[in-house]
Amino acid sequence: MLSLNDPITKLRLVGPANEKALNHLGIRTIRDLLNHFPRAWEDLTQIQTISEIRPNEKINLKARVRKIADHSARFRRMHLTEGLIEDETGSVIAIWFNQPFIKNLLQEGKEYYFSGKAQFYKEKLQFMSPTFEAAKEDTIHTAGIIPTYELTEGITQKQIRYWLKSCLPLARLIEDYLPSSIREKLGLPNTSYAVSQIHFPSSKESLEKARRRLAFGELFLFQLALASFKQKIKSLSAPRILFDVALVKKFVASLPFRLTSSQRLAAWEILKDLAAPHPMNRLLEGEVGSGKTVVAGIAMLEAAKAGWQSVLLSPTEILAWQHYHTLQNLFEKSGLQIALLTGSRKIGSPSDIAAGETKIIVGTHALLQERITFKKIGLLVVDEQHRFGVKQRMALLREQESSLVPHLLSMTATPIPRTLALAFYGDLDISVLKELPQGRKKIVTRLVKPEIRKTAYAFVRKEINNGRQAYVVTPLIEESAPRPSSPSRGEELKEGAKAATVEAEKLKKIFPEFEIGLLHGRLPGNEKKNIMDEFKSGTVQILVSTTVIEVGVDVPNATLMLIENAERFGLSQLHQLRGRVGRSDLQSYCLLFAENSGQAALERLEALVQSNDGFELAEIDLKTRGPGEVLGTKQSGYIPFRVAKLSDKKLIKQAKEEAQKLLEKHNLEDFPILKQKVENLAKNAHLE
Ligand code: ADP
Ligand code: MG
């Protein structure tokens, strides 16, 4: 007899190598395995034909293997298996990377179910690493509704399905953490049923029922965690920084521009929070160029005049330098001391910081790891890190006099759609900068077809000769071989992705008369800074870069943004990149290159050509690519949902209501299993 807490090695056919691979996925016990829900399901009850193959669309075929052959590719250590498969409507080449055993699994002349996507590879439409199973009746891998799992090196879909099938009966032992009253009210099945059906659904309806139950569970736990966290914050004490109207008025009047109305509103909301006795927990959301820094500046000024220090944390050194300069300009007349602390550069004295003389400290997130002595921090401003919990705030408090928890202002240029904000940021108050400062022209965005690339370059040349500058963004640093992908991982082929280094060499030949700089994340900090300085001063006219320039970089004279392999980026990210230009009253342009991409990708990019609205683009990303895309890969680790989707609007609302009701009526102590789950989640979601 097996039990839920038994190690997975107790299962048949789980060897030491499998164990390691499973551990890698966080699976140690049978319970963990049962909780490893499928990433997707395929309804293979529908079989299509080869004539219906479209690029980048999933397809299920029943086809005969005509020929199967091995090749070593031009890349070292690359092994390629090619199969010619056919049905009554045509034939297609299927290829697999680095899986020499495939050749032995497929027999020429026999029929199989194949399932996967076709992509352009070496200019031909090819079926990339499809999964397959011999075409016979009653198959568990390629017929019916089939689960697909997140995998890791060393295990296959087939293995994981086999293991799950064998321990599925144990699902009935899983305890239900949802109070039964809620389950009954909302008509949700119990966990045991949901877990077995999520893995091997007997019908589409039962899968949806199971999904709804598990999704509700996730949402409910998360809403409970957010609500308890919000309660906790309310119970902590923060410095009261009283609203000094005269000071703010004088400062605003001294600015070389008029604040937009949403800047005024946001500043007012923040200043009101600072005056409260418990810590502010606010997100300031505004598109690139919407002027978030000056809003944060107003808050820092107030804190400084009330005797408190402010710390501004940036995700990169470049941005930290930039913030430092912006703040220096803003506070030129006010005589505030500002320090800069990054890995490669320090301005200001530690003793002034320790003595509280320096009121504003700008640095990278790395600042948190260093043991810097502050006098008393009243305000923490965090740029582009959406989740910044109490724990991190406490880390900064280690060595200061005050025991009060500082106020937190988190800034982001990611437009977070309302649905997403409600589901993920229930613990944060949100201020939005809706409009860009006046005088900005709309950026002209074009999708450049391969045949007019030359014309596009001629245009770039003309603009640079008129004194402008250009960014060229590529997805990778160096050219790389296609990554060997396991059949069901569905990884995109990396081959053909323009690499920054290669692109820079190419552009040197095309534009020999211009100075070309190269910027990427692997350069040491001081080199990055030198290149940015050269670009700012105009010595470098074309800056080839990876997405390190994504957020916040401000060079108003750069009016051209060229993006290579644009199809590889999400719309939100492209929109952010586009925001690097259009930072002055000069007309700016964004040129998107997307060679070798399918119709769906081109249509997606068309949305960027049409729309300048970050929120609208984020909504499209949310629908087509999921929340990880909208929040950026760095943030996606904070998304604690495996089953719930943001389109589950009704479920999100119900979860929120039920969580609030429960906390109003009861104490979490009354529900020990629930309490434990909420605590774990709060930790993993970096709320604390
Ligand atoms: P972001 O929101 O992208 O961080 P910044 O704070 O860097 O934007 O501001 C972008 C630029 O716009 C800066 O040069 C800033 O001085 C300027 N700016 C900010 N607010 C206004 C305004 N109301 N009118 C004109 N320019 C402004
Ligand atoms: Mg900024």
XYZ file of C-alpha atoms and ligand atoms in Angstrom:
716
model
C 0.000 0.000 0.000
C 1.259 3.424 -0.993
C 0.507 6.655 0.802
C 0.567 10.281 -0.305
C 3.724 11.130 1.579
C 5.744 8.243 0.202
C 8.749 9.193 -1.912
C 8.183 8.889 -5.649
C 10.823 6.169 -5.809
C 8.155 3.858 -4.422
C 6.408 4.057 -7.764
C 7.150 1.457 -10.382
C 9.734 2.483 -12.968
C 11.008 5.552 -11.143
C 14.767 5.084 -11.115
C 17.457 7.252 -9.460
C 17.879 9.380 -12.607
C 14.116 9.924 -12.813
C 14.057 10.796 -9.144
C 16.627 13.508 -9.674
C 14.723 14.911 -12.619
C 11.468 14.882 -10.678
C 13.125 16.571 -7.709
C 14.212 19.231 -10.106
C 10.531 19.931 -10.755
C 9.928 20.107 -7.026
C 8.388 16.647 -6.949
C 9.544 14.461 -4.057
C 6.475 12.657 -2.864
C 3.486 11.060 -4.499
C 1.440 13.977 -3.235
C 3.744 16.367 -5.115
C 3.341 14.318 -8.244
C -0.438 14.408 -7.993
C -0.224 18.156 -7.525
C 1.877 18.535 -10.639
C -1.062 19.538 -12.795
C -0.934 19.400 -16.564
C 0.163 22.530 -18.322
C -2.302 21.866 -21.109
C -4.632 19.254 -22.476
C -5.013 18.212 -25.996
C -8.216 16.983 -27.352
C -6.935 14.335 -29.671
C -10.357 13.068 -30.458
C -10.001 15.310 -33.501
C -7.579 14.010 -36.087
C -6.550 16.364 -38.884
C -4.691 15.939 -42.139
C -1.297 17.020 -43.451
C -2.971 19.412 -45.888
C -4.313 21.307 -42.860
C -0.847 22.062 -41.428
C -0.327 25.781 -40.734
C 2.824 27.340 -39.281
C 2.893 27.471 -35.483
C -0.471 25.829 -35.012
C -0.894 22.667 -33.063
C -2.047 19.749 -35.159
C -2.833 16.057 -34.640
C -2.230 13.722 -37.519
C -2.585 10.084 -38.298
C 0.197 9.416 -40.757
C 2.461 6.734 -42.138
C 6.258 6.924 -41.842
C 7.739 6.702 -45.328
C 11.371 7.168 -44.498
C 13.414 7.825 -41.381
C 17.030 9.033 -41.324
C 19.707 10.395 -39.006
C 21.964 13.392 -39.637
C 24.545 15.232 -37.658
C 23.882 18.914 -38.085
C 26.469 21.573 -38.759
C 26.503 22.472 -35.106
C 28.725 20.418 -32.940
C 27.087 17.784 -30.818
C 23.830 18.207 -32.677
C 21.985 15.192 -33.810
C 19.013 15.385 -36.110
C 16.413 12.724 -36.880
C 14.311 13.321 -39.953
C 11.182 11.414 -40.877
C 9.123 11.751 -43.983
C 5.511 11.155 -43.016
C 2.452 11.069 -45.227
C -1.274 10.657 -45.242
C -3.765 10.661 -48.111
C -3.510 14.473 -48.395
C 0.262 14.926 -48.623
C 3.587 14.581 -46.856
C 5.720 16.566 -44.432
C 9.156 16.244 -42.852
C 9.173 15.719 -39.109
C 12.411 16.518 -37.258
C 13.714 15.804 -33.800
C 16.863 17.227 -32.203
C 19.311 15.196 -30.164
C 17.043 12.226 -29.708
C 18.836 9.506 -31.660
C 16.578 6.861 -30.105
C 13.624 8.207 -32.119
C 14.950 6.347 -35.126
C 14.443 3.075 -33.326
C 10.980 3.942 -32.112
C 9.531 4.692 -35.527
C 9.249 2.019 -38.167
C 9.090 2.780 -41.839
C 5.743 1.802 -43.333
C 3.834 1.883 -40.043
C 1.089 4.305 -39.018
C 1.304 6.606 -35.979
C -0.585 9.425 -34.345
C 1.611 12.540 -34.427
C 0.950 15.649 -32.443
C 2.859 18.938 -32.496
C 3.500 22.153 -34.358
C 4.987 22.898 -37.748
C 7.456 25.745 -37.986
C 9.685 27.246 -40.620
C 13.107 25.745 -40.223
C 15.756 26.310 -42.866
C 13.081 27.998 -44.960
C 10.839 24.954 -45.046
C 7.724 24.203 -43.104
C 8.664 21.254 -40.901
C 6.932 19.347 -38.167
C 9.042 20.090 -35.086
C 9.621 17.321 -32.538
C 6.084 15.943 -32.648
C 5.027 13.426 -30.031
C 3.790 10.185 -31.471
C 2.303 6.873 -30.682
C 1.626 3.803 -32.757
C -1.819 4.045 -34.273
C -3.773 1.387 -32.484
C -7.038 1.437 -30.599
C -7.212 2.723 -27.022
C -4.033 4.761 -26.687
C -3.367 6.789 -23.538
C -0.844 9.139 -25.039
C -2.275 10.382 -28.301
C -5.984 9.727 -28.256
C -8.743 11.131 -26.068
C -8.071 14.174 -23.878
C -4.376 14.013 -23.135
C -2.507 15.949 -20.449
C 0.826 17.618 -21.209
C 3.133 18.379 -18.335
C 5.937 20.726 -17.622
C 9.027 18.570 -18.027
C 12.686 18.708 -17.348
C 15.729 17.045 -18.826
C 15.548 13.295 -18.335
C 11.826 12.601 -18.237
C 9.285 12.379 -20.999
C 5.580 13.045 -21.242
C 4.999 9.353 -21.624
C 6.807 8.521 -18.398
C 5.102 11.165 -16.347
C 1.689 10.108 -17.671
C 2.467 6.519 -16.794
C 3.521 7.393 -13.231
C 0.503 9.577 -12.698
C -1.847 6.973 -13.982
C -0.387 4.462 -11.571
C -0.769 6.635 -8.471
C -4.057 8.266 -9.410
C -6.149 6.102 -7.060
C -4.356 7.822 -4.153
C -5.990 11.122 -5.119
C -8.939 10.070 -2.995
C -6.761 10.512 0.120
C -6.076 14.213 -0.488
C -7.590 16.384 2.242
C -9.819 19.252 1.196
C -8.698 22.631 2.508
C -11.753 24.476 1.184
C -14.432 24.891 3.836
C -17.288 22.634 2.759
C -19.830 25.437 3.125
C -18.072 27.363 0.335
C -17.824 24.280 -1.823
C -21.516 23.562 -1.493
C -22.506 27.155 -2.101
C -20.535 27.396 -5.323
C -21.248 23.867 -6.491
C -17.606 22.803 -6.565
C -16.556 19.150 -6.501
C -14.159 17.895 -3.837
C -10.390 17.932 -4.292
C -10.025 14.207 -4.863
C -12.392 14.262 -7.801
C -10.809 17.430 -9.167
C -7.282 16.055 -8.969
C -8.087 12.816 -10.742
C -10.070 14.562 -13.437
C -7.492 17.262 -14.029
C -4.973 14.579 -14.989
C -7.110 12.176 -16.952
C -10.444 13.792 -17.720
C -13.233 11.512 -18.771
C -14.867 14.308 -20.750
C -14.445 17.973 -21.563
C -17.176 18.774 -19.050
C -15.541 16.956 -16.170
C -12.215 18.597 -17.023
C -13.841 22.013 -16.822
C -15.492 21.117 -13.534
C -12.158 19.960 -12.111
C -10.353 22.993 -13.448
C -12.917 25.331 -11.954
C -12.559 23.710 -8.540
C -8.772 23.861 -8.524
C -8.712 27.358 -9.986
C -11.078 28.566 -7.300
C -8.865 26.992 -4.664
C -5.803 28.837 -5.935
C -7.610 32.143 -6.230
C -9.198 31.784 -2.839
C -5.880 31.045 -1.139
C -4.222 33.930 -2.903
C -6.994 36.360 -2.018
C -6.794 35.200 1.593
C -3.046 35.784 1.545
C -3.460 39.262 0.063
C -6.167 40.179 2.530
C -4.232 38.925 5.550
C -1.176 40.740 4.304
C -3.126 43.939 3.942
C -4.380 43.510 7.510
C -0.845 42.940 8.712
C 0.459 46.086 7.004
C -2.330 48.080 8.621
C -1.173 46.848 11.996
C 2.402 48.094 11.538
C 3.601 51.594 12.388
C 5.232 53.953 9.924
C 6.631 57.456 10.202
C 3.939 60.092 9.863
C 5.134 62.561 7.280
C 2.716 65.439 7.341
C 1.618 67.080 4.105
C 3.573 70.345 3.814
C 1.449 72.174 1.253
C 3.683 75.236 1.004
C 6.789 73.143 0.401
C 5.149 71.092 -2.342
C 3.659 74.153 -4.025
C 7.014 75.884 -4.091
C 8.730 72.832 -5.508
C 6.115 72.265 -8.205
C 6.308 75.920 -9.205
C 10.083 75.628 -9.597
C 9.803 72.830 -12.176
C 10.523 73.696 -15.808
C 7.203 72.099 -16.808
C 3.616 71.864 -15.632
C 2.620 68.619 -13.956
C -0.047 66.647 -15.788
C -3.322 66.216 -13.948
C -2.641 62.554 -13.224
C 0.791 63.442 -11.838
C -0.962 65.866 -9.476
C -3.526 63.296 -8.459
C -0.893 60.580 -7.905
C 1.286 62.925 -5.853
C -1.710 63.871 -3.748
C -2.627 60.225 -3.124
C 0.943 59.459 -2.104
C 1.267 62.456 0.203
C -1.969 61.488 1.914
C -0.615 57.970 2.486
C 2.639 59.337 3.926
C 0.689 61.239 6.528
C -0.998 58.075 7.791
C 0.422 56.189 10.799
C 0.725 52.872 8.965
C 2.986 52.095 6.006
C 1.967 53.115 2.530
C 1.865 50.206 0.078
C 1.295 51.854 -3.271
C 1.993 51.046 -6.883
C 2.611 53.972 -9.226
C 1.824 52.827 -12.689
C 2.613 54.914 -15.743
C 3.834 54.396 -19.249
C 7.426 55.142 -20.097
C 7.837 58.885 -20.270
C 4.756 59.581 -18.187
C 6.941 61.228 -15.552
C 6.932 58.910 -12.567
C 10.275 60.121 -11.240
C 9.114 63.617 -10.446
C 6.092 62.223 -8.576
C 8.382 60.034 -6.489
C 10.639 63.076 -6.120
C 7.863 65.068 -4.468
C 7.394 62.292 -1.925
C 11.143 62.096 -1.257
C 11.329 65.840 -0.824
C 8.569 65.754 1.794
C 10.220 62.876 3.594
C 13.567 64.706 3.565
C 12.110 67.915 4.949
C 10.489 65.888 7.723
C 13.937 64.458 8.522
C 13.578 61.035 6.915
C 15.812 59.322 4.407
C 14.487 57.906 1.139
C 15.990 54.988 -0.743
C 15.328 54.539 -4.450
C 16.080 51.081 -5.832
C 16.536 50.460 -9.558
C 16.718 47.172 -11.417
C 19.866 48.119 -13.351
C 22.934 50.307 -12.900
C 22.070 52.341 -15.980
C 18.709 53.241 -14.527
C 20.209 54.014 -11.157
C 22.597 56.484 -12.812
C 19.753 57.986 -14.706
C 17.575 58.411 -11.633
C 20.499 59.946 -9.819
C 20.900 62.557 -12.537
C 17.186 63.235 -12.808
C 16.914 63.769 -9.058
C 19.980 65.982 -9.021
C 18.349 68.190 -11.621
C 15.056 68.237 -9.750
C 16.666 69.104 -6.434
C 19.332 71.437 -7.748
C 17.941 74.372 -5.820
C 16.717 72.585 -2.737
C 20.176 71.683 -1.466
C 19.370 68.026 -0.780
C 22.293 65.610 -0.649
C 21.916 62.630 -2.958
C 24.074 59.505 -2.900
C 24.507 56.880 -5.592
C 25.400 53.312 -4.686
C 25.826 50.707 -7.406
C 28.191 47.814 -7.893
C 30.656 49.756 -10.000
C 30.181 53.279 -8.734
C 29.621 55.102 -5.499
C 28.940 58.794 -5.041
C 28.472 60.251 -1.562
C 29.921 59.289 1.763
C 28.850 56.344 3.916
C 29.296 58.405 7.039
C 26.891 61.051 5.747
C 24.388 58.309 5.062
C 24.890 56.829 8.507
C 24.545 60.249 10.104
C 21.357 60.955 8.166
C 22.917 63.972 6.406
C 22.288 62.385 3.019
C 18.555 62.239 2.624
C 18.258 60.526 -0.746
C 20.076 57.331 -1.632
C 19.817 55.884 -5.141
C 21.072 52.406 -5.918
C 20.465 49.078 -7.533
C 18.447 46.320 -5.907
C 21.841 44.912 -4.883
C 21.864 47.628 -2.260
C 19.679 45.346 -0.183
C 22.398 42.766 0.093
C 25.051 45.211 1.233
C 25.367 46.193 4.822
C 24.895 49.894 4.614
C 24.135 51.847 7.724
C 21.289 54.287 7.459
C 20.029 56.723 10.050
C 16.319 56.408 9.453
C 14.550 55.400 6.321
C 11.070 56.783 5.933
C 10.379 55.994 2.310
C 11.399 53.285 -0.059
C 10.862 53.770 -3.777
C 11.274 50.651 -5.872
C 11.470 50.837 -9.634
C 10.240 47.930 -11.740
C 9.938 45.289 -9.136
C 6.265 44.696 -8.664
C 6.480 42.574 -5.596
C 8.506 43.938 -2.804
C 7.462 42.588 0.505
C 7.829 43.428 4.131
C 10.831 41.149 4.439
C 12.889 43.223 2.027
C 11.819 46.352 3.821
C 12.932 44.806 7.090
C 16.294 43.932 5.559
C 16.953 47.618 5.062
C 16.023 48.354 8.630
C 18.649 46.094 10.166
C 21.003 48.853 11.030
C 19.104 52.005 11.610
C 17.765 53.795 14.642
C 14.114 53.882 13.730
C 11.959 50.847 14.287
C 9.165 52.229 12.158
C 8.458 50.423 8.890
C 9.141 52.682 5.908
C 6.485 53.613 3.387
C 6.713 51.800 0.076
C 6.184 53.279 -3.355
C 6.594 50.794 -6.145
C 6.857 52.153 -9.695
C 6.238 50.323 -12.907
C 5.960 51.147 -16.576
C 4.169 47.869 -17.204
C 0.570 48.641 -17.890
C -1.208 46.167 -15.681
C -4.709 45.487 -16.926
C -7.431 45.874 -14.337
C -8.198 42.182 -14.294
C -4.586 41.415 -13.526
C -4.336 44.165 -10.935
C -7.386 42.859 -9.090
C -6.146 39.311 -9.083
C -2.504 39.963 -8.191
C -2.261 43.286 -6.463
C -5.195 43.289 -4.121
C -2.793 44.254 -1.336
C -1.513 47.348 -3.124
C -3.169 50.685 -3.642
C -2.648 51.849 -7.191
C -2.074 55.280 -8.729
C -2.042 55.543 -12.495
C -0.421 58.196 -14.677
C -2.841 58.162 -17.560
C -1.451 60.735 -19.928
C 1.964 61.561 -21.320
C 3.312 65.086 -20.886
C 2.128 67.308 -23.703
C 4.104 68.029 -26.825
C 4.982 64.397 -27.510
C 4.320 63.197 -31.052
C 2.820 59.787 -31.755
C 5.556 57.319 -32.678
C 5.184 56.035 -36.235
C 5.393 52.224 -36.119
C 5.929 50.072 -39.199
C 6.260 46.377 -39.863
C 9.175 46.080 -42.332
C 8.925 43.270 -44.863
C 12.224 41.610 -45.861
C 12.069 43.000 -49.380
C 12.061 46.591 -48.147
C 14.779 46.239 -45.516
C 17.161 48.203 -47.788
C 14.657 51.040 -48.056
C 14.308 51.047 -44.285
C 18.102 51.314 -43.894
C 18.172 54.200 -46.363
C 15.615 55.945 -44.177
C 17.703 55.289 -41.075
C 20.757 56.719 -42.829
C 18.853 59.864 -43.761
C 17.617 60.399 -40.203
C 21.060 59.880 -38.701
C 22.538 62.283 -41.238
C 19.967 64.763 -39.952
C 21.497 64.365 -36.503
C 19.259 61.702 -35.029
C 20.306 58.414 -33.337
C 19.036 54.845 -33.466
C 18.572 51.852 -31.235
C 18.722 48.379 -32.734
C 17.356 45.702 -30.411
C 17.918 41.970 -30.831
C 16.648 39.137 -28.657
C 19.986 37.449 -27.910
C 23.544 38.331 -27.047
C 25.318 35.750 -29.180
C 24.298 33.482 -32.005
C 23.389 30.081 -30.695
C 22.658 26.647 -32.016
C 19.086 25.448 -31.869
C 18.450 24.141 -28.414
C 17.803 20.456 -28.334
C 14.208 20.251 -27.346
C 12.419 17.317 -25.943
C 9.403 16.371 -28.004
C 6.741 17.935 -25.900
C 8.484 20.911 -24.507
C 7.284 22.979 -27.384
C 10.272 25.268 -27.173
C 10.719 27.804 -29.866
C 13.671 27.293 -32.105
C 16.359 29.731 -31.222
C 18.179 29.452 -34.477
C 17.971 32.541 -36.621
C 17.450 34.842 -33.667
C 19.514 37.888 -34.411
C 22.287 38.145 -31.909
C 23.419 41.558 -30.747
C 27.103 40.894 -31.395
C 26.506 39.555 -34.896
C 24.057 42.329 -35.680
C 26.578 44.968 -34.584
C 29.203 43.520 -36.968
C 26.686 43.458 -39.790
C 25.640 47.052 -39.228
C 29.259 48.193 -39.179
C 29.460 47.057 -42.789
C 26.133 48.570 -43.788
C 26.792 51.888 -42.055
C 30.601 52.271 -42.230
C 30.282 56.030 -41.800
C 28.583 55.790 -38.376
C 29.854 54.871 -34.954
C 28.161 51.709 -33.684
C 28.001 50.697 -30.026
C 27.126 47.365 -28.472
C 25.319 47.000 -25.192
C 24.208 43.859 -23.419
C 23.689 42.481 -19.961
C 26.955 40.556 -19.819
C 29.141 43.641 -20.116
C 30.736 44.862 -16.897
C 28.916 47.819 -15.308
C 31.488 50.467 -16.169
C 31.574 49.428 -19.816
C 27.819 49.659 -19.962
C 28.016 53.113 -18.541
C 30.723 54.202 -20.998
C 28.695 53.037 -23.953
C 25.563 54.717 -22.657
C 27.524 57.929 -22.108
C 28.845 57.780 -25.657
C 25.339 57.274 -26.941
C 23.982 60.103 -24.811
C 26.686 62.472 -25.984
C 26.072 61.509 -29.602
C 29.507 59.958 -30.250
C 27.767 56.665 -30.923
C 24.972 56.976 -33.470
C 23.639 53.443 -33.526
C 23.310 51.454 -30.343
C 22.871 47.731 -30.853
C 21.522 46.154 -27.754
C 19.599 43.376 -26.125
C 16.607 44.290 -24.008
C 18.815 45.730 -21.254
C 17.795 49.135 -22.555
C 14.210 48.236 -21.976
C 13.203 50.311 -19.043
C 13.692 53.970 -18.403
C 16.664 54.856 -20.593
C 16.285 58.471 -21.642
C 18.068 59.807 -24.750
C 15.688 62.326 -26.319
C 17.757 62.632 -29.496
C 17.317 58.936 -30.301
C 14.276 58.842 -32.556
C 14.701 55.472 -34.271
C 13.972 52.097 -32.738
C 14.671 49.054 -34.878
C 13.611 45.729 -33.418
C 14.908 42.510 -34.943
C 12.947 39.265 -34.537
C 10.108 41.314 -33.166
C 7.909 38.213 -33.204
C 9.890 36.861 -30.272
C 8.779 39.591 -27.924
C 5.460 40.119 -26.226
C 3.502 43.200 -27.207
C 3.966 44.784 -23.804
C 7.696 44.383 -24.064
C 7.749 45.776 -27.592
C 5.694 48.690 -26.406
C 8.212 49.305 -23.643
C 11.072 49.145 -26.109
C 9.263 51.562 -28.384
C 8.976 53.901 -25.437
C 12.770 54.478 -25.634
C 12.058 56.808 -28.557
C 9.523 59.614 -28.761
C 11.011 61.313 -25.707
C 11.137 64.793 -27.188
C 9.119 66.829 -29.653
C 10.995 65.243 -32.600
C 9.082 62.748 -34.734
C 10.139 59.196 -33.806
C 9.870 55.875 -35.596
C 9.731 52.251 -34.574
C 10.582 49.658 -37.235
C 9.692 46.060 -36.565
C 11.500 43.295 -38.425
C 9.884 39.885 -38.244
C 11.292 37.620 -40.871
C 10.224 33.973 -40.936
C 7.178 34.440 -38.819
C 3.755 33.027 -39.339
C 0.492 34.815 -39.963
C -0.525 34.771 -36.296
C 2.697 36.529 -35.257
C 2.319 39.153 -37.955
C -1.246 39.845 -36.891
C -0.123 40.225 -33.310
C 2.545 42.737 -34.379
C -0.035 44.602 -36.423
C -1.701 45.479 -33.100
C 1.450 47.387 -32.186
C 1.376 49.290 -35.472
C -2.231 50.269 -34.808
C -2.185 50.968 -31.101
C -0.189 53.239 -28.852
C -2.100 52.242 -25.776
C -0.056 50.124 -23.397
C -3.111 48.861 -21.538
C -4.782 47.707 -24.720
C -1.613 45.884 -25.813
C -1.241 44.302 -22.404
C -4.794 42.965 -22.671
C -3.912 41.337 -25.989
C -0.773 39.810 -24.461
C -2.816 38.580 -21.572
C -5.172 36.798 -23.938
C -2.587 35.386 -26.307
C 0.427 34.797 -24.102
C -0.709 34.817 -20.490
C 0.168 36.892 -17.420
C 3.851 35.928 -17.390
C 4.230 37.875 -20.588
C 2.513 40.967 -19.287
C 4.411 41.083 -16.026
C 7.709 40.158 -17.651
C 9.651 36.969 -17.140
C 11.359 38.249 -14.036
C 8.013 38.774 -12.403
C 6.342 35.621 -13.585
C 7.844 33.670 -10.701
C 5.436 35.582 -8.510
C 2.416 34.221 -10.267
C 1.150 31.595 -7.922
C -1.507 30.187 -10.239
C -1.139 26.998 -12.171
C -4.738 26.388 -13.017
C -6.524 29.700 -12.588
C -6.626 32.031 -15.538
C -7.201 35.723 -15.615
C -10.145 35.167 -17.843
C -11.812 33.470 -14.864
C -13.253 36.849 -13.960
C -16.303 35.548 -12.170
C -14.238 33.062 -10.203
C -11.777 35.787 -9.184
C -14.635 37.905 -7.925
C -16.156 34.999 -6.005
C -12.792 34.077 -4.492
C -12.287 37.633 -3.351
C -15.749 37.838 -1.790
C -15.466 34.501 -0.045
C -12.008 35.341 1.307
C -13.255 38.633 2.713
C -16.316 37.004 4.249
C -14.236 34.312 5.860
C -11.827 36.815 7.415
C -14.702 38.956 8.673
C -16.485 36.090 10.355
C -13.666 33.824 11.432
C -10.070 33.690 12.400
C -7.754 31.692 10.148
C -6.767 29.756 13.271
C -10.083 27.936 12.976
C -8.925 26.370 9.710
C -5.489 24.851 10.341
C -4.908 23.294 6.903
C -6.087 26.459 5.207
C -3.910 28.588 7.444
C -0.837 26.542 6.627
C -1.544 26.816 2.914
C -2.037 30.574 3.068
C 1.219 31.014 4.960
C 3.172 28.959 2.453
C 1.682 30.910 -0.385
C 2.416 34.283 1.179
C 6.049 33.234 1.481
C 6.363 31.882 -2.037
C 4.545 34.775 -3.617
C 6.997 37.151 -1.889
C 4.304 38.958 -0.045
C 6.360 38.710 3.087
P 9.088 57.550 -16.542
O 7.668 57.575 -16.076
O 9.267 56.789 -17.797
O 10.042 57.147 -15.459
P 10.450 60.001 -16.309
O 10.109 60.276 -14.908
O 11.816 59.516 -16.611
O 9.385 59.037 -16.947
O 10.133 61.316 -17.155
C 10.424 61.393 -18.515
C 10.809 62.796 -18.902
O 9.673 63.646 -18.885
C 11.817 63.406 -17.963
O 12.771 64.064 -18.741
C 10.995 64.365 -17.126
O 11.748 65.479 -16.686
C 9.929 64.797 -18.106
N 8.657 65.179 -17.510
C 8.076 64.631 -16.407
N 6.884 65.219 -16.170
C 6.693 66.136 -17.144
C 5.629 67.061 -17.459
N 4.525 67.142 -16.713
N 5.784 67.844 -18.549
C 6.890 67.759 -19.311
N 7.916 66.913 -19.073
C 7.830 66.111 -18.003
Mg 11.513 55.790 -15.024
